[in-house]
Short mmCIF file of C-alpha atoms in Angstrom, two decimals:
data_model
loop_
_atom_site.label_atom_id
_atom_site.label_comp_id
_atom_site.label_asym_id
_atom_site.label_seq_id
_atom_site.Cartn_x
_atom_site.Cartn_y
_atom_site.Cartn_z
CA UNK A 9 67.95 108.04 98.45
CA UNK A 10 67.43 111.10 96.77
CA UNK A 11 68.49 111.11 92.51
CA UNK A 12 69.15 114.68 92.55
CA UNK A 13 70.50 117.09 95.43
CA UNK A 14 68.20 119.99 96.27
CA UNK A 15 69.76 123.15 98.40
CA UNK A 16 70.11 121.29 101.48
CA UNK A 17 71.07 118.16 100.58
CA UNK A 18 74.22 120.08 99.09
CA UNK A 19 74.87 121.54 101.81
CA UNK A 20 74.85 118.49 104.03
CA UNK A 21 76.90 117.24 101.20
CA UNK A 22 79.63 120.06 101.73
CA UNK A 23 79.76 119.98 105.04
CA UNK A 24 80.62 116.54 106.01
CA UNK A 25 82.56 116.53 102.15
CA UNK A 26 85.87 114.46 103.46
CA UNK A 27 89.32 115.56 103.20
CA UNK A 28 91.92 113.20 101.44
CA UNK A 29 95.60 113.23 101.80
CA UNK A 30 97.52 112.04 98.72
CA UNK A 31 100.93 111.11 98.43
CA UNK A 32 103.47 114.04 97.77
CA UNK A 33 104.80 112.41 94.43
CA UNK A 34 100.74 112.42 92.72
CA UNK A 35 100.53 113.05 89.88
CA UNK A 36 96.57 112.64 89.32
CA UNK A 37 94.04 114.16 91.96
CA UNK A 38 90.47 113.79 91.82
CA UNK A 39 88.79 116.82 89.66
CA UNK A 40 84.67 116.33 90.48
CA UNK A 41 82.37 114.52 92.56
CA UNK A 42 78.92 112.91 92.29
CA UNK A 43 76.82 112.60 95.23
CA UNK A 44 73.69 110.78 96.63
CA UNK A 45 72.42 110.92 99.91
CA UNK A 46 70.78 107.78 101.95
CA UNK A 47 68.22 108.11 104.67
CA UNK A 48 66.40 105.00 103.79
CA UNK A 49 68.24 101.85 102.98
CA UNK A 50 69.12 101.45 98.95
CA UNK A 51 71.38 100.29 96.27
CA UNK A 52 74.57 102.75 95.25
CA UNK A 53 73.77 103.68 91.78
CA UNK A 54 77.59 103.79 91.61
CA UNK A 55 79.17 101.04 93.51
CA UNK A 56 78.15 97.31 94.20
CA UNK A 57 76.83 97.33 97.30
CA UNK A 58 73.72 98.30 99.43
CA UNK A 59 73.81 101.21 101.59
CA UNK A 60 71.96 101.36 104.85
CA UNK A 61 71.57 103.64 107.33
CA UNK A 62 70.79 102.33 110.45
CA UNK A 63 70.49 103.67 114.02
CA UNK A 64 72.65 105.24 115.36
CA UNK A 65 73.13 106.22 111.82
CA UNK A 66 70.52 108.67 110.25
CA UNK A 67 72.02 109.57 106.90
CA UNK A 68 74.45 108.25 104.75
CA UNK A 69 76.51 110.87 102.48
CA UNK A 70 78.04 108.84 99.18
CA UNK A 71 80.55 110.74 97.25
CA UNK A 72 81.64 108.95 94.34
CA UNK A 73 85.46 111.19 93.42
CA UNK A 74 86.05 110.75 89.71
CA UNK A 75 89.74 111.46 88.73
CA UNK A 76 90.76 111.70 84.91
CA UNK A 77 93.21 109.50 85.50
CA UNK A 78 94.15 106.14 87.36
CA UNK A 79 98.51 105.38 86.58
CA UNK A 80 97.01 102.06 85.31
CA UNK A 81 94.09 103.65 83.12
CA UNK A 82 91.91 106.42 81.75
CA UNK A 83 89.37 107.52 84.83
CA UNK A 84 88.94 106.65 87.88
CA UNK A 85 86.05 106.43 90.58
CA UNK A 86 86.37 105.63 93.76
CA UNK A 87 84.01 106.11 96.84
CA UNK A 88 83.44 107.60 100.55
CA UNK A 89 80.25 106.96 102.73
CA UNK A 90 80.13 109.41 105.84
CA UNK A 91 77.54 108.11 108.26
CA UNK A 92 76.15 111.21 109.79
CA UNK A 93 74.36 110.62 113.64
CA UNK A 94 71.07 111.86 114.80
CA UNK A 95 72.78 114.63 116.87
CA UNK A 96 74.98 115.60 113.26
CA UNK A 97 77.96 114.33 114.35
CA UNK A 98 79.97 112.07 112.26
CA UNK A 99 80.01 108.81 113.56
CA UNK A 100 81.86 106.60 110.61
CA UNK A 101 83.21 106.36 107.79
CA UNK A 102 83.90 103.89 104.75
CA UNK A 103 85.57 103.93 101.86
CA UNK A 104 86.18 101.92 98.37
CA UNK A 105 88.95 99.60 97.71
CA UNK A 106 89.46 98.07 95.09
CA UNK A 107 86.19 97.19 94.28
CA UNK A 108 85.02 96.70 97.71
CA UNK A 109 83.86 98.52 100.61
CA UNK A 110 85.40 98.69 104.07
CA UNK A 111 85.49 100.77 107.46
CA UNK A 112 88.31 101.79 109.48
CA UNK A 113 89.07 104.17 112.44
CA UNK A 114 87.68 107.65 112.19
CA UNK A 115 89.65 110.64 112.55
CA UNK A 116 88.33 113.71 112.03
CA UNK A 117 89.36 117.07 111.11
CA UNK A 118 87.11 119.78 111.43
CA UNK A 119 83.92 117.68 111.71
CA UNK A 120 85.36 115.97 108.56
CA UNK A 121 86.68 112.27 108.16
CA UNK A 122 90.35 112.06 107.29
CA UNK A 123 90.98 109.46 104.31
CA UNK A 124 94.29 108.55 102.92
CA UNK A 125 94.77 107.59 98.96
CA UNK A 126 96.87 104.56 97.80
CA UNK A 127 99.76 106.45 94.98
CA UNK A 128 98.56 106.06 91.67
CA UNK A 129 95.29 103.72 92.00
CA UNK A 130 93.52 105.70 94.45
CA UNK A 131 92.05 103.41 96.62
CA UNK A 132 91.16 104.90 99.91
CA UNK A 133 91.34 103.92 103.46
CA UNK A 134 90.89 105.49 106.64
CA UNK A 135 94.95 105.08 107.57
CA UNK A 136 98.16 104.39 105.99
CA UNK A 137 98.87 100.60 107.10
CA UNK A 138 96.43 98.87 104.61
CA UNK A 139 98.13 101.09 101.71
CA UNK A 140 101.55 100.69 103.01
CA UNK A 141 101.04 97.12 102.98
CA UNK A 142 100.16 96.95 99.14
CA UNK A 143 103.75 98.69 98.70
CA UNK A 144 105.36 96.62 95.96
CA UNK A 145 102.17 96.23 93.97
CA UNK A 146 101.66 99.98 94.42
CA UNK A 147 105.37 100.78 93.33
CA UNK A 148 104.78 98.34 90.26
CA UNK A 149 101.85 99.72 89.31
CA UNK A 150 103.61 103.59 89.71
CA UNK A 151 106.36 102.25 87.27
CA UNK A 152 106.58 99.29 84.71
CA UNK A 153 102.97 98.72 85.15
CA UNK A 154 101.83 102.71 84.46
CA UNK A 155 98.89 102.53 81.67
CA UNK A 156 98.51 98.14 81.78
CA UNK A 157 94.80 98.99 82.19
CA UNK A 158 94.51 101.39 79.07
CA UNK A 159 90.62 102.47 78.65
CA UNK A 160 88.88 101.63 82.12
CA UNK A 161 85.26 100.03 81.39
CA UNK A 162 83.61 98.72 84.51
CA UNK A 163 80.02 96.85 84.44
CA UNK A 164 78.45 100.31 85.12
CA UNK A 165 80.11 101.32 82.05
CA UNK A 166 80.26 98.37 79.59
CA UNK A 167 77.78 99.61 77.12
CA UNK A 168 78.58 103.01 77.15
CA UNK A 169 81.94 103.53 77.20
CA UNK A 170 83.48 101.31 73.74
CA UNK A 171 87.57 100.60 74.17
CA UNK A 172 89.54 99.89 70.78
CA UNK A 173 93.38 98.38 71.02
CA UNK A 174 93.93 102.37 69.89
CA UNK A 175 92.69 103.47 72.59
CA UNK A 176 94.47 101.35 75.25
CA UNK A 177 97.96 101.93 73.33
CA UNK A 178 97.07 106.08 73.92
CA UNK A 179 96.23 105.65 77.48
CA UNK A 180 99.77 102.77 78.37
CA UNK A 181 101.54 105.52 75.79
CA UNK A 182 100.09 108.75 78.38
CA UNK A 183 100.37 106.76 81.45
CA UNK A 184 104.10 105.34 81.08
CA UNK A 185 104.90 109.32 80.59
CA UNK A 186 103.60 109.78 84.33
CA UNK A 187 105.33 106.60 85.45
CA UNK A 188 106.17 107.57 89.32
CA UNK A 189 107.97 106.74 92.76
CA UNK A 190 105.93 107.21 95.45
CA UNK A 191 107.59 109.05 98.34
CA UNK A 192 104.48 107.50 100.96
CA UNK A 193 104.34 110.74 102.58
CA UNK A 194 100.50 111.66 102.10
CA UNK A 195 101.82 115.86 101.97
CA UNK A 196 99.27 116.50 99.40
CA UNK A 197 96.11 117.41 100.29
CA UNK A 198 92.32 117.63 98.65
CA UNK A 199 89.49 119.24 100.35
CA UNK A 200 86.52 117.03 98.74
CA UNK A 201 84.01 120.20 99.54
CA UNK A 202 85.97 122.68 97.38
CA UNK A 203 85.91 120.58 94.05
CA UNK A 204 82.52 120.63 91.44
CA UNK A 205 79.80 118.50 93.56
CA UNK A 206 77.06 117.53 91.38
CA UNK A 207 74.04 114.95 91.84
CA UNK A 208 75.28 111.38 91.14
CA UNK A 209 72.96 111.34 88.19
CA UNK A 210 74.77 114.19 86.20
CA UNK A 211 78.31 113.01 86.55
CA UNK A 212 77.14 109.29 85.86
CA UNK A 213 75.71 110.81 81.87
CA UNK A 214 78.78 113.09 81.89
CA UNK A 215 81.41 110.15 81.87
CA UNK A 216 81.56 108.67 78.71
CA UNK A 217 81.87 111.96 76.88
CA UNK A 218 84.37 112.76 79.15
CA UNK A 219 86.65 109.86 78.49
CA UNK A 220 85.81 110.45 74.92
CA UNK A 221 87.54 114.04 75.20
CA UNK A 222 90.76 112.54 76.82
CA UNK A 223 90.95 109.62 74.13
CA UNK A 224 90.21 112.56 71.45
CA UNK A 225 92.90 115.21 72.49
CA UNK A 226 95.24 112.01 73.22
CA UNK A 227 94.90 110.92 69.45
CA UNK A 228 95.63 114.98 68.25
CA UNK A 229 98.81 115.02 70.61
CA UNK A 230 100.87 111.83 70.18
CA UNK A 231 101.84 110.85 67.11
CA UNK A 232 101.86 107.57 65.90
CA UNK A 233 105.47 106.62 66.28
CA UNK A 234 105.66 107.76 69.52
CA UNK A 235 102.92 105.00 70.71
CA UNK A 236 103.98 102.73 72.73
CA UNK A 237 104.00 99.23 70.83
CA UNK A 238 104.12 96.00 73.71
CA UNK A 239 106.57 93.49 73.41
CA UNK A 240 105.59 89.84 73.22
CA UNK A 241 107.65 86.98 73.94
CA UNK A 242 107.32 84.40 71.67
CA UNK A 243 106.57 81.25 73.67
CA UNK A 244 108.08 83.17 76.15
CA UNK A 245 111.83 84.38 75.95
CA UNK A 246 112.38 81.41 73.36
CA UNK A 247 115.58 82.88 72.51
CA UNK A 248 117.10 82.33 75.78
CA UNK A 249 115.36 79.59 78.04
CA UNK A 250 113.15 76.13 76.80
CA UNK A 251 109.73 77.30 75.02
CA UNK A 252 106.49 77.44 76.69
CA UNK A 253 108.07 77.03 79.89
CA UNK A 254 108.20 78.49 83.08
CA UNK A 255 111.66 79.04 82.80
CA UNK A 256 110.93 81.04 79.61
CA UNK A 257 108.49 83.01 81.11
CA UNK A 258 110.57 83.99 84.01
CA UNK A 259 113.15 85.18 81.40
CA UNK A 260 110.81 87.53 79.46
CA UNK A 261 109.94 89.58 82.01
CA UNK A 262 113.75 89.53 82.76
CA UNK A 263 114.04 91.24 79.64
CA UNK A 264 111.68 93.80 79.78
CA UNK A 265 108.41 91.84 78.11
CA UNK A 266 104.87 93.35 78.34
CA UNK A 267 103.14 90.25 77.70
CA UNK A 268 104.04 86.69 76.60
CA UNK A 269 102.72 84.45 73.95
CA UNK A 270 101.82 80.75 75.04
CA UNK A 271 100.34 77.43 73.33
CA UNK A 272 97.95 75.75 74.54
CA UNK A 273 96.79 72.12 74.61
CA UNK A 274 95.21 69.51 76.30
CA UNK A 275 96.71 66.49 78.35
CA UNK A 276 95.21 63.13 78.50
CA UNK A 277 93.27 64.20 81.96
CA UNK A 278 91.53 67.04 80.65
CA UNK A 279 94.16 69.89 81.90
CA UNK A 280 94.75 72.65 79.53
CA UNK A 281 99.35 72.73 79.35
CA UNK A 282 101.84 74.72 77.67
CA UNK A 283 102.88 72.96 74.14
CA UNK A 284 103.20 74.56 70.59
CA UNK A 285 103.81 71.29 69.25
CA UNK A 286 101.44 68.18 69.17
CA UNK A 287 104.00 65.73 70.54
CA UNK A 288 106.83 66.14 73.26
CA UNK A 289 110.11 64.74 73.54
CA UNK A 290 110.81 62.17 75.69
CA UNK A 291 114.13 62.42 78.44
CA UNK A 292 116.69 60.88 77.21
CA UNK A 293 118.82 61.03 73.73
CA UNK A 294 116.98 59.08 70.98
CA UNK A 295 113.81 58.05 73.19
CA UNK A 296 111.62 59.91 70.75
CA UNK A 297 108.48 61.82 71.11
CA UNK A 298 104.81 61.01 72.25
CA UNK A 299 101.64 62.50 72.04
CA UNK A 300 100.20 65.33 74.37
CA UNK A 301 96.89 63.94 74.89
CA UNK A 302 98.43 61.32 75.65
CA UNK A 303 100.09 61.94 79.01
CA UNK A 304 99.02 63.74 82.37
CA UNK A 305 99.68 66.79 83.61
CA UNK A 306 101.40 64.61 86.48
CA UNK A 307 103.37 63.11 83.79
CA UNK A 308 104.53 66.18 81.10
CA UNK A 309 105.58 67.97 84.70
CA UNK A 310 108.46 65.13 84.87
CA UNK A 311 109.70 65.31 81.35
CA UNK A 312 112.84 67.32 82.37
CA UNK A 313 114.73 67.44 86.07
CA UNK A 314 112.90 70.24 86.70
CA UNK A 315 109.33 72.13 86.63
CA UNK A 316 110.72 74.69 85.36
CA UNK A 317 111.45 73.44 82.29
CA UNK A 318 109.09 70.90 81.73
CA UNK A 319 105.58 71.35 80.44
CA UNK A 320 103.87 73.40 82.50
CA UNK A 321 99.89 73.64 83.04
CA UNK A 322 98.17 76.51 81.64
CA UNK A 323 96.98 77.49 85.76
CA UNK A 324 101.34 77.29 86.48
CA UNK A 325 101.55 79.41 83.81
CA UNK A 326 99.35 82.18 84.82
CA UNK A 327 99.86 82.36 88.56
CA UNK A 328 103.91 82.79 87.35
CA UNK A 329 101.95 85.73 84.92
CA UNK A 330 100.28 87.66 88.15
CA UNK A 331 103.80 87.12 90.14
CA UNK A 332 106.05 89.00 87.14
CA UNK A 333 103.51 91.17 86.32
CA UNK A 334 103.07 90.24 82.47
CA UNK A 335 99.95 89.75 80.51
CA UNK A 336 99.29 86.61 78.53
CA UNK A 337 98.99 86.38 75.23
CA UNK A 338 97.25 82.29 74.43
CA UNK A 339 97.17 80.96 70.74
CA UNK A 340 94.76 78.25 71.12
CA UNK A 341 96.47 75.11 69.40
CA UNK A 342 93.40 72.46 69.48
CA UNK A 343 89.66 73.29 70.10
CA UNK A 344 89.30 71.48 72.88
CA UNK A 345 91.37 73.81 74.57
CA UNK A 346 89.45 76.89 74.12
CA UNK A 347 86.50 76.32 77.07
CA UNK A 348 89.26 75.30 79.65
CA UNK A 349 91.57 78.60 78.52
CA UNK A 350 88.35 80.81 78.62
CA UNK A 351 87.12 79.55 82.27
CA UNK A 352 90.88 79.88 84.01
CA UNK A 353 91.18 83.58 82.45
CA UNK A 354 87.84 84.28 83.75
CA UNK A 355 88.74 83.45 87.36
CA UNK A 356 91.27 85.43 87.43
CA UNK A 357 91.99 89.78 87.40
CA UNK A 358 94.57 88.92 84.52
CA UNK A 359 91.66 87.85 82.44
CA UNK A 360 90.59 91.28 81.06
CA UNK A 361 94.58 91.95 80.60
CA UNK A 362 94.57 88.60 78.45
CA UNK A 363 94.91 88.09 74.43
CA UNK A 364 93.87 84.81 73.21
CA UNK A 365 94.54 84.18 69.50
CA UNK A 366 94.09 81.31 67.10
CA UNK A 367 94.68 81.07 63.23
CA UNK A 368 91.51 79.14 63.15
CA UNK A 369 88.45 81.75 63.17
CA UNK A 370 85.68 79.14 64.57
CA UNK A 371 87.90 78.96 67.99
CA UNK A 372 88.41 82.91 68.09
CA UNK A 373 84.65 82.96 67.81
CA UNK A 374 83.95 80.42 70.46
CA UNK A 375 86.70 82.30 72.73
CA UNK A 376 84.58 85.64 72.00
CA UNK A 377 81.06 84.15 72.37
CA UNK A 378 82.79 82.16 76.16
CA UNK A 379 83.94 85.85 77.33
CA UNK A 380 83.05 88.68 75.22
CA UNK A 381 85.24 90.97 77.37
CA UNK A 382 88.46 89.49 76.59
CA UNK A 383 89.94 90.52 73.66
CA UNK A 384 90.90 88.10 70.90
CA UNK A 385 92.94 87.61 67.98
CA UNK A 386 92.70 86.57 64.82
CA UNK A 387 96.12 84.77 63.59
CA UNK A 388 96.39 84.34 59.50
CA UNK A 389 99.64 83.35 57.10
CA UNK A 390 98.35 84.52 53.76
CA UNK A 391 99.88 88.06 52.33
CA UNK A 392 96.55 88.41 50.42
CA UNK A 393 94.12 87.72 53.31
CA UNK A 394 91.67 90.21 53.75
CA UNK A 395 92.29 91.01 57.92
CA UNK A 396 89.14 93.06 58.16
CA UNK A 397 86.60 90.36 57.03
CA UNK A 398 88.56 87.82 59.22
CA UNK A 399 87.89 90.03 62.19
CA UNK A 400 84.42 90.25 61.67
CA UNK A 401 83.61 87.11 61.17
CA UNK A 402 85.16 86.12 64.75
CA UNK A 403 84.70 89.14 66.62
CA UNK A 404 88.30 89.38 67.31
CA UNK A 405 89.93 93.23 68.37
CA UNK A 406 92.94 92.29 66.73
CA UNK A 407 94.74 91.02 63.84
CA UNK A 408 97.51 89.09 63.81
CA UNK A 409 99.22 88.54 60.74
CA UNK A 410 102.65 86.28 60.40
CA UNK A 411 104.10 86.87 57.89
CA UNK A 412 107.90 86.04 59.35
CA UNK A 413 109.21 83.97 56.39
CA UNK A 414 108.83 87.32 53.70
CA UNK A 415 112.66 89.04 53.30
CA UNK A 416 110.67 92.13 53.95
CA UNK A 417 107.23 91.56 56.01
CA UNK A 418 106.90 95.11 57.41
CA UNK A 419 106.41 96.77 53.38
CA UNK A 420 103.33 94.48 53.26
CA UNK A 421 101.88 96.61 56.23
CA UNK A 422 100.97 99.51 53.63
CA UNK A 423 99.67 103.49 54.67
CA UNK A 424 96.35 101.98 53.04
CA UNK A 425 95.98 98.37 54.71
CA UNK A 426 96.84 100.36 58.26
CA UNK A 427 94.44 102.67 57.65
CA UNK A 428 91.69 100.05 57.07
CA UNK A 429 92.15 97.98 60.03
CA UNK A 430 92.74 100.50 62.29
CA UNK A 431 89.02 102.23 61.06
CA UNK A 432 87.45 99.11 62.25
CA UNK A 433 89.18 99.60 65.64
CA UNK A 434 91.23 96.70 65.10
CA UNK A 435 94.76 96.23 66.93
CA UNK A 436 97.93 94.91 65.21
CA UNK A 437 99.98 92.19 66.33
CA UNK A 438 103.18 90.73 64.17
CA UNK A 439 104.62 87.92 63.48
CA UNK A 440 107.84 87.24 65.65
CA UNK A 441 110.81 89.49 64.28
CA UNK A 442 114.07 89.40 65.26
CA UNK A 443 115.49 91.33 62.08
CA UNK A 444 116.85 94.69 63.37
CA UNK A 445 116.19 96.84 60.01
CA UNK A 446 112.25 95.10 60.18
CA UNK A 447 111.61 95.66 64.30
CA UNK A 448 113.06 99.82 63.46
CA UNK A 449 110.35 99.93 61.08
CA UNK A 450 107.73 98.08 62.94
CA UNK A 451 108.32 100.34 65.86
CA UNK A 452 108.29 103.10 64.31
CA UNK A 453 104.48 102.28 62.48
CA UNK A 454 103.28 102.43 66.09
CA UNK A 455 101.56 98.91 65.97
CA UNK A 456 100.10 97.65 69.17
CA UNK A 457 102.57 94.61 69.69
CA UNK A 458 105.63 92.50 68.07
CA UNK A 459 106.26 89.38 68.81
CA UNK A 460 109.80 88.29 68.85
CA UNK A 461 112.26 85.30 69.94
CA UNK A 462 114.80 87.99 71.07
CA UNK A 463 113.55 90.05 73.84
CA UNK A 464 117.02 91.95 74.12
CA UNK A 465 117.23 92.70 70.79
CA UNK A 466 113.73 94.44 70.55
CA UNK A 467 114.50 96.21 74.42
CA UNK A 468 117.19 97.59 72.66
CA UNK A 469 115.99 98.91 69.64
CA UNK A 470 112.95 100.25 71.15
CA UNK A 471 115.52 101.76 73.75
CA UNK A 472 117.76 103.14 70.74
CA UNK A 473 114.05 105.12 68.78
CA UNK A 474 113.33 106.52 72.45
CA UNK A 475 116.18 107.78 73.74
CA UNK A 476 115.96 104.84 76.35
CA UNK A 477 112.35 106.47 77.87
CA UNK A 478 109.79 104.27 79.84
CA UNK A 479 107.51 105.20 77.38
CA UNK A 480 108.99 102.57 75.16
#
């Protein structure tokens, strides 16, 4: 493996450089590519896996493609290996999807391998079947979901490349603009040799200054009432379907939510449900209300004729999530709770999509210190409280004041006490609002979510400031 590419490394480079067919509707093509070349077995410096060329394989050609864009996030890299034969004949090829590595058929053209890209996310294969199969997670991603990822930071990338809730609200706010159909046509086509080929080493330092830039020129160009602000359901669509349910759930994304906010608890067994309150009503009129760590799982899940409307568990919950495409948003309610919340996020993709929140800092910190990567919030009642040192002392990305029960919450969100969280690369998240004069204004400050018990209502104002765009 060779760190830098003298003259005829990049010329073996070039020459066996693939060519990639896109889909005709693209809107992001790959703009650069680092390269290392394999002749003795080693690690990628750029992907998670160990390259080895073996007889009848004599070199292996990685070209890591970096695009500026991704439709879910800022940047993208994904990967080709060419497996070049003692004769110089290509005699494979793999490619990266997402995150892993797999072969396929070879066609060539030219003496070059033939690689198709997924729309939008860019993973590559050697035909169309494996992409075509993905097709209603693809068109997803292409539309509603454009930007969910905001600032892309893979492991190679965690300590270099910071992400603030500004940043990801640029990026959704960018991305939703380039929201797309895909036609599934591959009639656009990139010749890998013709773009900027440079030794993996040099694009590798290059990248974080690069998604600096974007982030940077993103900041100059969209103002800050044109950002796109997420809308949380509060317990779900409360307004419209049993809290904390599935059934509520189900109804917020109905209504266009981003992400949905959830309590959580813990039933007498030790399994983490949905339940803002400490007791739950019994069936039947007058039977009263008992204790949640008092009953199973088994048992809250037969509360009501149905699941649906019963109390779910927190794993229910979040598989229902992944199916309608919505990101949760989990106020711890009781400390024991926060371990069991922390290990079924990290299981799951969702995880790094996830919020979890609690007005009591010593279980945000615990959350943080569980899994640093996903972002938490600090929840707090008090018009006076000082956000900023409540952030700090539990490492949480975003504030959450709730401040619902003031006849006019949104004049307590001053020019001045903006301006300070947001220097500390704090988000915002607000109290649920179902006022239309308040959600206007909170729309229009550009925060990065409201909460709200009236999903329609807020669709509708946001629709009314944007002309009825995606990008709100």
């Amino acid at each position: 493996m060779h760190p830098s590419l003298n003259t005829n490394d990049r010329t073996l480079a070039r020459r066996y450089a693939p060519v990639v067919l896109f889909d005709g509707a693209e809107p992001f093509l790959p703009s650069r590519v680092g390269c290392t070349i394999f002749r003795e077995p080693g690690p990628s410096p750029s992907f998670p896996r160990y390259v080895r060329p073996e007889p009848p394989v004599e070199v292996v050609i990685e070209y890591a493609l970096w695009w500026d864009w991704d439709i879910g996030h800022l940047y993208e890299l994904e990967h080709a290996w060419v497996l070049v034969g003692g004769d110089g004949e290509v005699v494979g090829v793999e490619s990266s999807q997402h995150g892993g590595a797999y072969g396929g058929d070879l066609r060539l053209e030219g003496g070059r391998p033939v690689l198709y890209s997924e729309p939008g996310k860019h993973a590559l294969a050697s035909g169309p079947h494996a992409l075509v199969a993905r097709g209603d997670h693809t068109e997803h991603s292409c539309g509603p979901g454009a930007g969910a990822g905001g600032v892309h930071v893979t492991p190679l990338y965690r300590d270099r490349i910071i992400r603030t809730p500004d940043d990801d609200q640029l990026v959704r706010t960018y991305l939703r603009r380039h929201a797309f159909t895909p036609r599934w046509d591959w009639s656009q086509r990139v010749q890998v040799a013709d773009l900027p080929m440079v030794p993996w080493p040099e694009l590798d330092a290059a990248i974080p200054g690069m998604v600096r830039a974007r982030l940077a020129e993103l900041d100059e160009e969209i103002p800050r009432e044109e950002r796109h602000v997420m809308h949380v359901g509060h317990r779900g669509a409360s307004a419209h379907a049993p809290e904390n349910t599935l059934a509520a759930i189900r109804k917020a994304a109905e209504l266009g939510a981003h992400m949905v906010e959830l309590d959580v608890r813990m039933s007498a067994d030790g399994v983490a449900v949905l339940s803002h309150d400490s007791a739950v009503a019994l069936p039947g009129a007058g039977s009263g209300h008992v204790p949640v760590n008092t009953l199973t799982a088994d048992e809250m899940n037969w509360l009501t004729p149905t699941p649906e409307t019963s109390v779910p568990t927190l794993n229910a919950a979040l598989d229902l999530c992944e199916e309608m495409h919505l990101k949760p948003y989990l106020e711890i309610k009781e400390g024991e709770a926060v371990k069991p919340t922390m290990t079924a996020l990290g299981g799951r993709s969702i995880g790094r999509y996830s919020v979890v929140g609690s007005f009591e800092p010593a279980w945000v910190a615990w959350a943080t210190d569980l899994a640093p990567h996903t972002p938490t919030s600090i929840l707090f009642g008090a018009f006076d409280a000082v956000p900023v040192a409540l952030a700090r002392g539990c490492g949480a990305r975003y504030v959450h004041p709730c401040w619902k029960r003031h006849p006019a919450p949104h004049t307590l969100l001053t020019p001045e006490w903006l301006a300070r969280v947001r220097s500390e690369g704090l988000g915002v998240v607000c109290w649920h609002e179902e006022r239309l004069d308040v959600l206007r204004a909170l729309l229009r400050l550009g925060l990065s979510a409201v909460c709200t018990d009236r999903l329609d209502i807020l669709r509708d104002v946001a629709a009314e400031l944007s002309g009825g765009s995606l990008s709100d």
